[in-house]
PDB file of C-alpha atoms in Angstrom:
ATOM      1  CA  UNK G  21     -27.196  -1.665 -18.434  1.00 59.00           C
ATOM      2  CA  UNK G  22     -26.339  -4.784 -16.414  1.00 83.00           C
ATOM      3  CA  UNK G  23     -23.150  -7.014 -16.869  1.00 89.00           C
ATOM      4  CA  UNK G  24     -23.602 -10.586 -16.890  1.00 93.00           C
ATOM      5  CA  UNK G  25     -21.293 -13.595 -16.836  1.00 97.00           C
ATOM      6  CA  UNK G  26     -21.793 -16.056 -19.419  1.00 96.00           C
ATOM      7  CA  UNK G  27     -23.024 -19.758 -18.460  1.00 97.00           C
ATOM      8  CA  UNK G  28     -19.422 -20.600 -18.389  1.00 97.00           C
ATOM      9  CA  UNK G  29     -18.240 -18.260 -16.433  1.00 97.00           C
ATOM     10  CA  UNK G  30     -20.796 -18.853 -14.207  1.00 97.00           C
ATOM     11  CA  UNK G  31     -20.374 -22.312 -13.944  1.00 97.00           C
ATOM     12  CA  UNK G  32     -16.558 -21.941 -13.108  1.00 97.00           C
ATOM     13  CA  UNK G  33     -17.139 -19.785 -10.029  1.00 98.00           C
ATOM     14  CA  UNK G  34     -19.467 -22.082  -8.558  1.00 97.00           C
ATOM     15  CA  UNK G  35     -16.268 -24.834  -8.732  1.00 97.00           C
ATOM     16  CA  UNK G  36     -14.078 -22.196  -7.242  1.00 98.00           C
ATOM     17  CA  UNK G  37     -16.171 -21.147  -4.701  1.00 98.00           C
ATOM     18  CA  UNK G  38     -16.724 -24.695  -3.950  1.00 98.00           C
ATOM     19  CA  UNK G  39     -13.128 -25.862  -3.592  1.00 98.00           C
ATOM     20  CA  UNK G  40     -12.402 -22.610  -2.012  1.00 98.00           C
ATOM     21  CA  UNK G  41     -15.133 -23.505   1.079  1.00 98.00           C
ATOM     22  CA  UNK G  42     -14.064 -27.203   1.281  1.00 98.00           C
ATOM     23  CA  UNK G  43     -10.519 -25.983   1.629  1.00 98.00           C
ATOM     24  CA  UNK G  44     -11.396 -23.679   4.497  1.00 98.00           C
ATOM     25  CA  UNK G  45     -13.132 -25.959   6.421  1.00 98.00           C
ATOM     26  CA  UNK G  46     -10.393 -28.728   6.322  1.00 98.00           C
ATOM     27  CA  UNK G  47      -7.511 -25.913   6.879  1.00 98.00           C
ATOM     28  CA  UNK G  48      -9.435 -24.441  10.085  1.00 98.00           C
ATOM     29  CA  UNK G  49     -10.206 -27.971  11.350  1.00 98.00           C
ATOM     30  CA  UNK G  50      -6.638 -29.233  10.606  1.00 98.00           C
ATOM     31  CA  UNK G  51      -4.861 -26.075  12.601  1.00 98.00           C
ATOM     32  CA  UNK G  52      -7.467 -26.443  15.176  1.00 98.00           C
ATOM     33  CA  UNK G  53      -8.002 -22.843  15.281  1.00 97.00           C
ATOM     34  CA  UNK G  54      -9.337 -20.218  12.778  1.00 97.00           C
ATOM     35  CA  UNK G  55     -12.255 -18.434  12.147  1.00 98.00           C
ATOM     36  CA  UNK G  56     -14.443 -19.773   9.387  1.00 98.00           C
ATOM     37  CA  UNK G  57     -18.002 -17.905   9.894  1.00 98.00           C
ATOM     38  CA  UNK G  58     -16.612 -14.679   7.989  1.00 98.00           C
ATOM     39  CA  UNK G  59     -14.449 -16.752   5.014  1.00 98.00           C
ATOM     40  CA  UNK G  60     -17.507 -18.627   4.129  1.00 98.00           C
ATOM     41  CA  UNK G  61     -19.597 -15.594   3.652  1.00 98.00           C
ATOM     42  CA  UNK G  62     -16.638 -13.998   1.710  1.00 98.00           C
ATOM     43  CA  UNK G  63     -15.653 -16.822  -0.808  1.00 98.00           C
ATOM     44  CA  UNK G  64     -18.202 -15.733  -3.515  1.00 98.00           C
ATOM     45  CA  UNK G  65     -16.930 -12.773  -3.445  1.00 98.00           C
ATOM     46  CA  UNK G  66     -13.100 -13.407  -3.935  1.00 98.00           C
ATOM     47  CA  UNK G  67     -14.300 -16.258  -6.561  1.00 98.00           C
ATOM     48  CA  UNK G  68     -15.217 -13.171  -8.555  1.00 98.00           C
ATOM     49  CA  UNK G  69     -12.657 -10.709  -8.055  1.00 98.00           C
ATOM     50  CA  UNK G  70      -9.864 -13.748  -8.533  1.00 98.00           C
ATOM     51  CA  UNK G  71     -11.497 -15.849 -11.523  1.00 98.00           C
ATOM     52  CA  UNK G  72     -13.451 -13.099 -13.469  1.00 98.00           C
ATOM     53  CA  UNK G  73     -11.762  -9.407 -12.894  1.00 98.00           C
ATOM     54  CA  UNK G  74      -8.433  -9.170 -11.225  1.00 98.00           C
ATOM     55  CA  UNK G  75      -5.704  -8.948 -13.260  1.00 98.00           C
ATOM     56  CA  UNK G  76      -2.888 -10.672 -11.349  1.00 98.00           C
ATOM     57  CA  UNK G  77      -0.650 -13.368 -12.532  1.00 98.00           C
ATOM     58  CA  UNK G  78       0.886 -16.294 -10.082  1.00 98.00           C
ATOM     59  CA  UNK G  79       3.660 -16.423 -12.267  1.00 98.00           C
ATOM     60  CA  UNK G  80       4.296 -12.295 -11.772  1.00 98.00           C
ATOM     61  CA  UNK G  81       2.970 -11.471  -8.493  1.00 97.00           C
ATOM     62  CA  UNK G  82       5.101  -8.490  -7.792  1.00 96.00           C
ATOM     63  CA  UNK G  83       3.940  -7.181 -11.395  1.00 97.00           C
ATOM     64  CA  UNK G  84       4.034  -3.129 -10.995  1.00 97.00           C
ATOM     65  CA  UNK G  85       0.688  -3.214 -13.164  1.00 97.00           C
ATOM     66  CA  UNK G  86      -1.317  -5.861 -11.182  1.00 98.00           C
ATOM     67  CA  UNK G  87      -4.720  -4.986  -9.420  1.00 98.00           C
ATOM     68  CA  UNK G  88      -4.061  -5.079  -5.609  1.00 98.00           C
ATOM     69  CA  UNK G  89      -6.456  -6.778  -2.869  1.00 98.00           C
ATOM     70  CA  UNK G  90      -6.085  -6.093   0.815  1.00 98.00           C
ATOM     71  CA  UNK G  91      -7.723  -8.487   3.194  1.00 98.00           C
ATOM     72  CA  UNK G  92      -8.856  -5.535   5.899  1.00 98.00           C
ATOM     73  CA  UNK G  93     -10.538  -8.243   8.128  1.00 98.00           C
ATOM     74  CA  UNK G  94      -7.012 -10.038   8.288  1.00 98.00           C
ATOM     75  CA  UNK G  95      -8.921 -13.030  10.637  1.00 98.00           C
ATOM     76  CA  UNK G  96     -10.478 -14.067   7.205  1.00 98.00           C
ATOM     77  CA  UNK G  97      -6.815 -15.253   6.060  1.00 98.00           C
ATOM     78  CA  UNK G  98      -8.666 -18.488   5.324  1.00 98.00           C
ATOM     79  CA  UNK G  99     -10.187 -17.507   2.142  1.00 98.00           C
ATOM     80  CA  UNK G 100      -7.474 -15.531   1.354  1.00 98.00           C
ATOM     81  CA  UNK G 101      -5.471 -18.320   1.584  1.00 98.00           C
ATOM     82  CA  UNK G 102      -7.524 -21.202  -0.301  1.00 98.00           C
ATOM     83  CA  UNK G 103      -8.535 -17.916  -3.143  1.00 98.00           C
ATOM     84  CA  UNK G 104      -4.876 -18.342  -3.848  1.00 98.00           C
ATOM     85  CA  UNK G 105      -3.920 -21.642  -3.588  1.00 98.00           C
ATOM     86  CA  UNK G 106      -6.983 -22.146  -6.062  1.00 98.00           C
ATOM     87  CA  UNK G 107      -5.651 -19.605  -8.139  1.00 98.00           C
ATOM     88  CA  UNK G 108      -2.046 -21.518  -8.348  1.00 98.00           C
ATOM     89  CA  UNK G 109      -0.095 -18.932  -5.647  1.00 98.00           C
ATOM     90  CA  UNK G 110       0.322 -21.846  -3.127  1.00 97.00           C
ATOM     91  CA  UNK G 111       0.252 -25.510  -3.283  1.00 98.00           C
ATOM     92  CA  UNK G 112      -3.097 -26.779  -2.401  1.00 98.00           C
ATOM     93  CA  UNK G 113      -1.036 -29.260   0.166  1.00 98.00           C
ATOM     94  CA  UNK G 114       0.213 -26.242   2.100  1.00 98.00           C
ATOM     95  CA  UNK G 115      -3.050 -25.184   3.043  1.00 98.00           C
ATOM     96  CA  UNK G 116      -2.859 -27.903   5.551  1.00 98.00           C
ATOM     97  CA  UNK G 117      -0.168 -26.014   7.584  1.00 98.00           C
ATOM     98  CA  UNK G 118      -2.392 -23.461   8.714  1.00 98.00           C
ATOM     99  CA  UNK G 119      -1.670 -21.597  11.620  1.00 97.00           C
ATOM    100  CA  UNK G 120       1.426 -24.312  12.439  1.00 97.00           C
ATOM    101  CA  UNK G 121       5.141 -23.686  13.495  1.00 95.00           C
ATOM    102  CA  UNK G 122       6.811 -22.841  10.413  1.00 94.00           C
ATOM    103  CA  UNK G 123       4.233 -22.307   8.525  1.00 97.00           C
ATOM    104  CA  UNK G 124       4.331 -19.496   5.742  1.00 97.00           C
ATOM    105  CA  UNK G 125       0.490 -19.532   6.441  1.00 98.00           C
ATOM    106  CA  UNK G 126       0.019 -17.369   9.863  1.00 96.00           C
ATOM    107  CA  UNK G 127      -3.721 -16.647  11.170  1.00 96.00           C
ATOM    108  CA  UNK G 128      -3.242 -13.122   9.230  1.00 97.00           C
ATOM    109  CA  UNK G 129      -1.691 -12.285   6.587  1.00 97.00           C
ATOM    110  CA  UNK G 130       2.025 -11.450   5.825  1.00 96.00           C
ATOM    111  CA  UNK G 131       3.063 -10.224   2.944  1.00 97.00           C
ATOM    112  CA  UNK G 132       6.837 -10.900   3.331  1.00 96.00           C
ATOM    113  CA  UNK G 133       6.982 -14.359   2.243  1.00 94.00           C
ATOM    114  CA  UNK G 134       3.598 -15.555   0.713  1.00 97.00           C
ATOM    115  CA  UNK G 135       2.708 -14.830  -3.087  1.00 97.00           C
ATOM    116  CA  UNK G 136      -0.091 -12.619  -3.809  1.00 98.00           C
ATOM    117  CA  UNK G 137      -0.351 -10.844  -0.303  1.00 98.00           C
ATOM    118  CA  UNK G 138      -0.309  -7.548  -1.170  1.00 98.00           C
ATOM    119  CA  UNK G 139      -0.399  -6.426   2.529  1.00 98.00           C
ATOM    120  CA  UNK G 140      -0.042  -7.858   5.689  1.00 98.00           C
ATOM    121  CA  UNK G 141      -3.529  -7.236   8.027  1.00 98.00           C
ATOM    122  CA  UNK G 142      -4.921  -8.642  10.786  1.00 94.00           C
ATOM    123  CA  UNK G 143      -5.351  -5.444  13.307  1.00 95.00           C
ATOM    124  CA  UNK G 144      -8.817  -4.112  12.606  1.00 97.00           C
ATOM    125  CA  UNK G 145      -9.411  -0.986  10.565  1.00 97.00           C
ATOM    126  CA  UNK G 146      -6.394  -0.539   9.067  1.00 98.00           C
ATOM    127  CA  UNK G 147      -6.541  -2.243   5.896  1.00 98.00           C
ATOM    128  CA  UNK G 148      -8.482   0.473   4.142  1.00 98.00           C
ATOM    129  CA  UNK G 149      -6.145   3.177   4.661  1.00 98.00           C
ATOM    130  CA  UNK G 150      -2.842   0.867   3.195  1.00 98.00           C
ATOM    131  CA  UNK G 151      -5.560   0.481  -0.108  1.00 98.00           C
ATOM    132  CA  UNK G 152      -5.778   4.085   0.322  1.00 98.00           C
ATOM    133  CA  UNK G 153      -2.178   4.425  -0.314  1.00 98.00           C
ATOM    134  CA  UNK G 154      -1.887   1.839  -3.057  1.00 98.00           C
ATOM    135  CA  UNK G 155      -4.330   3.502  -5.104  1.00 98.00           C
ATOM    136  CA  UNK G 156      -3.196   7.237  -4.586  1.00 98.00           C
ATOM    137  CA  UNK G 157       0.296   5.634  -5.659  1.00 98.00           C
ATOM    138  CA  UNK G 158      -1.668   4.378  -8.784  1.00 98.00           C
ATOM    139  CA  UNK G 159      -2.730   8.017  -9.298  1.00 98.00           C
ATOM    140  CA  UNK G 160       0.537   9.314  -8.633  1.00 98.00           C
ATOM    141  CA  UNK G 161       2.203   7.267 -11.034  1.00 97.00           C
ATOM    142  CA  UNK G 162      -0.458   7.080 -13.572  1.00 97.00           C
ATOM    143  CA  UNK G 163      -0.841   3.887 -13.588  1.00 97.00           C
ATOM    144  CA  UNK G 164      -4.298   2.358 -14.214  1.00 96.00           C
ATOM    145  CA  UNK G 165      -4.159  -0.967 -11.858  1.00 98.00           C
ATOM    146  CA  UNK G 166      -7.460  -0.529  -9.707  1.00 98.00           C
ATOM    147  CA  UNK G 167      -7.000  -1.576  -5.808  1.00 99.00           C
ATOM    148  CA  UNK G 168     -10.128  -3.810  -3.987  1.00 99.00           C
ATOM    149  CA  UNK G 169     -10.401  -4.195  -0.173  1.00 98.00           C
ATOM    150  CA  UNK G 170     -12.636  -6.570   1.763  1.00 98.00           C
ATOM    151  CA  UNK G 171     -14.003  -5.145   5.327  1.00 98.00           C
ATOM    152  CA  UNK G 172     -15.855  -6.690   7.582  1.00 98.00           C
ATOM    153  CA  UNK G 173     -19.466  -5.176   8.937  1.00 98.00           C
ATOM    154  CA  UNK G 174     -18.005  -5.339  12.952  1.00 98.00           C
ATOM    155  CA  UNK G 175     -14.915  -3.772  11.218  1.00 98.00           C
ATOM    156  CA  UNK G 176     -16.851  -0.623  10.818  1.00 98.00           C
ATOM    157  CA  UNK G 177     -16.625   0.376  14.459  1.00 98.00           C
ATOM    158  CA  UNK G 178     -13.060   0.876  14.227  1.00 98.00           C
ATOM    159  CA  UNK G 179     -12.297   4.897  13.804  1.00 98.00           C
ATOM    160  CA  UNK G 180      -9.589   4.548  11.223  1.00 98.00           C
ATOM    161  CA  UNK G 181     -12.029   2.996   8.922  1.00 98.00           C
ATOM    162  CA  UNK G 182     -14.072   6.306   8.952  1.00 98.00           C
ATOM    163  CA  UNK G 183     -10.491   8.327   9.016  1.00 98.00           C
ATOM    164  CA  UNK G 184      -9.507   6.347   5.279  1.00 98.00           C
ATOM    165  CA  UNK G 185     -13.223   6.930   4.016  1.00 98.00           C
ATOM    166  CA  UNK G 186     -12.578  10.299   4.623  1.00 98.00           C
ATOM    167  CA  UNK G 187      -8.993  10.231   2.779  1.00 98.00           C
ATOM    168  CA  UNK G 188     -10.765   8.381  -0.058  1.00 98.00           C
ATOM    169  CA  UNK G 189     -13.328  10.499  -1.079  1.00 98.00           C
ATOM    170  CA  UNK G 190     -10.915  13.827  -0.494  1.00 98.00           C
ATOM    171  CA  UNK G 191      -8.638  12.548  -3.117  1.00 98.00           C
ATOM    172  CA  UNK G 192     -10.922  11.241  -5.231  1.00 98.00           C
ATOM    173  CA  UNK G 193     -10.159   7.677  -5.169  1.00 98.00           C
ATOM    174  CA  UNK G 194     -12.343   6.422  -7.841  1.00 98.00           C
ATOM    175  CA  UNK G 195      -9.494   3.233  -8.516  1.00 98.00           C
ATOM    176  CA  UNK G 196     -10.435   1.806  -5.451  1.00 99.00           C
ATOM    177  CA  UNK G 197     -13.475  -0.262  -5.004  1.00 99.00           C
ATOM    178  CA  UNK G 198     -14.242  -1.755  -1.326  1.00 99.00           C
ATOM    179  CA  UNK G 199     -16.568  -4.216  -0.186  1.00 99.00           C
ATOM    180  CA  UNK G 200     -18.063  -4.810   3.249  1.00 98.00           C
ATOM    181  CA  UNK G 201     -18.862  -8.208   4.082  1.00 98.00           C
ATOM    182  CA  UNK G 202     -22.119  -7.398   6.060  1.00 98.00           C
ATOM    183  CA  UNK G 203     -23.359 -10.720   7.411  1.00 98.00           C
ATOM    184  CA  UNK G 204     -24.489  -8.945  10.548  1.00 98.00           C
ATOM    185  CA  UNK G 205     -22.328 -11.374  12.990  1.00 98.00           C
ATOM    186  CA  UNK G 206     -18.726 -10.444  14.727  1.00 97.00           C
ATOM    187  CA  UNK G 207     -17.431 -12.481  17.403  1.00 95.00           C
ATOM    188  CA  UNK G 208     -19.613 -10.846  20.150  1.00 95.00           C
ATOM    189  CA  UNK G 209     -23.008 -11.226  18.676  1.00 97.00           C
ATOM    190  CA  UNK G 210     -24.905  -9.198  16.508  1.00 98.00           C
ATOM    191  CA  UNK G 211     -23.260  -5.848  15.036  1.00 98.00           C
ATOM    192  CA  UNK G 212     -26.541  -3.861  15.846  1.00 97.00           C
ATOM    193  CA  UNK G 213     -25.858  -4.937  19.145  1.00 97.00           C
ATOM    194  CA  UNK G 214     -22.313  -4.551  20.147  1.00 97.00           C
ATOM    195  CA  UNK G 215     -22.043  -1.454  18.381  1.00 97.00           C
ATOM    196  CA  UNK G 216     -24.204  -0.572  15.961  1.00 98.00           C
ATOM    197  CA  UNK G 217     -22.468   0.572  12.720  1.00 97.00           C
ATOM    198  CA  UNK G 218     -25.847   0.856  10.806  1.00 98.00           C
ATOM    199  CA  UNK G 219     -27.062   2.037   8.528  1.00 98.00           C
ATOM    200  CA  UNK G 220     -23.950   1.251   6.541  1.00 98.00           C
ATOM    201  CA  UNK G 221     -24.679   2.394   3.145  1.00 98.00           C
ATOM    202  CA  UNK G 222     -26.282   5.621   4.185  1.00 98.00           C
ATOM    203  CA  UNK G 223     -22.893   6.448   6.681  1.00 98.00           C
ATOM    204  CA  UNK G 224     -20.277   5.298   3.271  1.00 98.00           C
ATOM    205  CA  UNK G 225     -22.449   7.963   1.307  1.00 98.00           C
ATOM    206  CA  UNK G 226     -22.282  10.548   3.774  1.00 98.00           C
ATOM    207  CA  UNK G 227     -18.430  10.144   3.678  1.00 98.00           C
ATOM    208  CA  UNK G 228     -18.324  10.903   0.503  1.00 98.00           C
ATOM    209  CA  UNK G 229     -18.420   7.470  -1.747  1.00 99.00           C
ATOM    210  CA  UNK G 230     -20.667   5.820  -4.617  1.00 98.00           C
ATOM    211  CA  UNK G 231     -22.572   3.303  -3.069  1.00 98.00           C
ATOM    212  CA  UNK G 232     -23.574   0.310  -4.199  1.00 98.00           C
ATOM    213  CA  UNK G 233     -26.136  -2.706  -2.486  1.00 98.00           C
ATOM    214  CA  UNK G 234     -26.015  -6.451  -3.602  1.00 98.00           C
ATOM    215  CA  UNK G 235     -26.296  -9.978  -2.878  1.00 98.00           C
ATOM    216  CA  UNK G 236     -22.769 -10.745  -1.895  1.00 98.00           C
ATOM    217  CA  UNK G 237     -23.572 -14.534  -2.690  1.00 98.00           C
ATOM    218  CA  UNK G 238     -24.916 -13.557  -6.277  1.00 98.00           C
ATOM    219  CA  UNK G 239     -22.241 -13.846  -9.028  1.00 98.00           C
ATOM    220  CA  UNK G 240     -24.107 -11.577 -11.503  1.00 98.00           C
ATOM    221  CA  UNK G 241     -24.645  -9.353  -8.694  1.00 98.00           C
ATOM    222  CA  UNK G 242     -21.028  -8.744  -7.609  1.00 98.00           C
ATOM    223  CA  UNK G 243     -19.320  -9.113 -11.100  1.00 98.00           C
ATOM    224  CA  UNK G 244     -22.211  -6.153 -12.194  1.00 98.00           C
ATOM    225  CA  UNK G 245     -21.076  -3.871  -9.096  1.00 98.00           C
ATOM    226  CA  UNK G 246     -17.518  -4.136 -10.096  1.00 98.00           C
ATOM    227  CA  UNK G 247     -18.181  -2.990 -13.647  1.00 98.00           C
ATOM    228  CA  UNK G 248     -20.129  -0.173 -12.345  1.00 98.00           C
ATOM    229  CA  UNK G 249     -17.401   0.785 -10.323  1.00 98.00           C
ATOM    230  CA  UNK G 250     -14.775   1.127 -12.780  1.00 98.00           C
ATOM    231  CA  UNK G 251     -17.268   3.959 -14.841  1.00 98.00           C
ATOM    232  CA  UNK G 252     -17.707   5.715 -11.598  1.00 98.00           C
ATOM    233  CA  UNK G 253     -15.378   8.613 -11.637  1.00 98.00           C
ATOM    234  CA  UNK G 254     -14.437  10.904  -9.396  1.00 98.00           C
ATOM    235  CA  UNK G 255     -14.972   9.118  -5.827  1.00 98.00           C
ATOM    236  CA  UNK G 256     -13.933   5.830  -4.192  1.00 99.00           C
ATOM    237  CA  UNK G 257     -17.134   3.070  -4.580  1.00 99.00           C
ATOM    238  CA  UNK G 258     -18.313   0.844  -1.364  1.00 99.00           C
ATOM    239  CA  UNK G 259     -20.143  -2.247  -2.151  1.00 99.00           C
ATOM    240  CA  UNK G 260     -22.012  -3.118   0.315  1.00 99.00           C
ATOM    241  CA  UNK G 261     -22.785  -7.088   0.193  1.00 98.00           C
ATOM    242  CA  UNK G 262     -25.050  -8.885   2.073  1.00 98.00           C
ATOM    243  CA  UNK G 263     -24.095 -12.128   3.088  1.00 98.00           C
ATOM    244  CA  UNK G 264     -24.558 -15.253   5.370  1.00 98.00           C
ATOM    245  CA  UNK G 265     -21.899 -15.930   7.889  1.00 98.00           C
ATOM    246  CA  UNK G 266     -20.857 -19.598   7.545  1.00 98.00           C
ATOM    247  CA  UNK G 267     -22.717 -19.677   3.782  1.00 98.00           C
ATOM    248  CA  UNK G 268     -22.826 -23.615   2.250  1.00 97.00           C
ATOM    249  CA  UNK G 269     -22.758 -25.033   5.829  1.00 98.00           C
ATOM    250  CA  UNK G 270     -25.867 -25.361   7.916  1.00 97.00           C
ATOM    251  CA  UNK G 271     -25.141 -25.603  10.723  1.00 97.00           C
ATOM    252  CA  UNK G 272     -22.439 -22.348  10.634  1.00 98.00           C
ATOM    253  CA  UNK G 273     -24.883 -20.322   8.742  1.00 98.00           C
ATOM    254  CA  UNK G 274     -25.739 -17.428  10.944  1.00 98.00           C
ATOM    255  CA  UNK G 275     -24.115 -18.550  14.058  1.00 97.00           C
ATOM    256  CA  UNK G 276     -21.780 -16.246  15.652  1.00 97.00           C
ATOM    257  CA  UNK G 277     -19.914 -18.824  17.797  1.00 96.00           C
ATOM    258  CA  UNK G 278     -18.689 -19.716  13.696  1.00 97.00           C
ATOM    259  CA  UNK G 279     -17.156 -16.669  13.895  1.00 97.00           C
ATOM    260  CA  UNK G 280     -13.847 -18.013  15.783  1.00 96.00           C
ATOM    261  CA  UNK G 281     -14.110 -21.933  16.607  1.00 96.00           C
ATOM    262  CA  UNK G 282     -12.819 -24.608  14.319  1.00 98.00           C
ATOM    263  CA  UNK G 283     -14.627 -27.771  13.210  1.00 98.00           C
ATOM    264  CA  UNK G 284     -14.148 -31.493  15.026  1.00 98.00           C
ATOM    265  CA  UNK G 285     -12.650 -33.812  12.701  1.00 97.00           C
ATOM    266  CA  UNK G 286     -16.416 -35.104  12.704  1.00 98.00           C
ATOM    267  CA  UNK G 287     -17.877 -32.315  11.622  1.00 98.00           C
ATOM    268  CA  UNK G 288     -15.326 -31.346   9.273  1.00 98.00           C
ATOM    269  CA  UNK G 289     -16.414 -34.953   7.452  1.00 98.00           C
ATOM    270  CA  UNK G 290     -20.092 -33.816   7.267  1.00 97.00           C
ATOM    271  CA  UNK G 291     -19.437 -30.465   6.430  1.00 97.00           C
ATOM    272  CA  UNK G 292     -17.056 -31.352   3.112  1.00 97.00           C
ATOM    273  CA  UNK G 293     -19.557 -34.072   2.309  1.00 97.00           C
ATOM    274  CA  UNK G 294     -22.524 -31.259   2.510  1.00 96.00           C
ATOM    275  CA  UNK G 295     -20.380 -28.535   0.623  1.00 96.00           C
ATOM    276  CA  UNK G 296     -19.809 -31.352  -2.423  1.00 91.00           C
ATOM    277  CA  UNK G 297     -23.353 -31.572  -2.131  1.00 85.00           C
ATOM    278  CA  UNK G 298     -23.604 -27.951  -3.413  1.00 76.00           C
ATOM    279  CA  UNK G 299     -25.180 -27.878  -6.802  1.00 65.00           C
ATOM    280  CA  UNK G 300     -23.399 -25.681  -8.701  1.00 54.00           C
ATOM    281  CA  UNK G 301     -25.070 -22.378 -10.309  1.00 44.00           C
TER     282      UNK G 301
END
């Protein structure tokens, strides 16, 4: 049975995602570097996780019973920082210190000094292994928290991902749900041309995962997939989320160049106006 969000929840998520996207554009522009394309493509998934699903409390970021989130594609740090600020872990004004000297907000997430960051990431391929460890620890400690991880589609070219895939299935980590941000593009171009990981769903199925394929910009689809994953017993779940790189900014959408390029001040002004005009779902 499909589980849907209420109209009020959908309205809130649209507002949150718009704010997250605007902050991504602003912070990357201010830093004059960063990764806007894959941050924008993941904004809707993080909005649903942090504002409709995960058991987390900014007032108690180290709660042993909290749900965990690992941004395996650590270069997408802007979307995580913007989401954490939206949730109340960080002052929104601090986002504009991204990548500046003495800022807590490095180019990749760092867990020692930033509340709400459960794992330092950045070397691609390693985040899923960390999420595995958290999920296995939860099993061993008889805790009921859940672990979520977000992978990039280009990241699937890393061999460690598939070692971690085997591990999670072997140890029946049904408290682990991972997402692939399947926007089809990486820094050098289409993933199918650089080092094709396709077909993605079939590979994860072959590794023993329960697999769901969704529209990664549909809040109801994201939420329903998460709820379905919670009912699966004896295996981890991979949600293959079909997304648009640069989602929300027409000039960035489906353009590989925006994987790791900052907007100019003029472009930022235009992009923020475009995002502000997005209709709330």
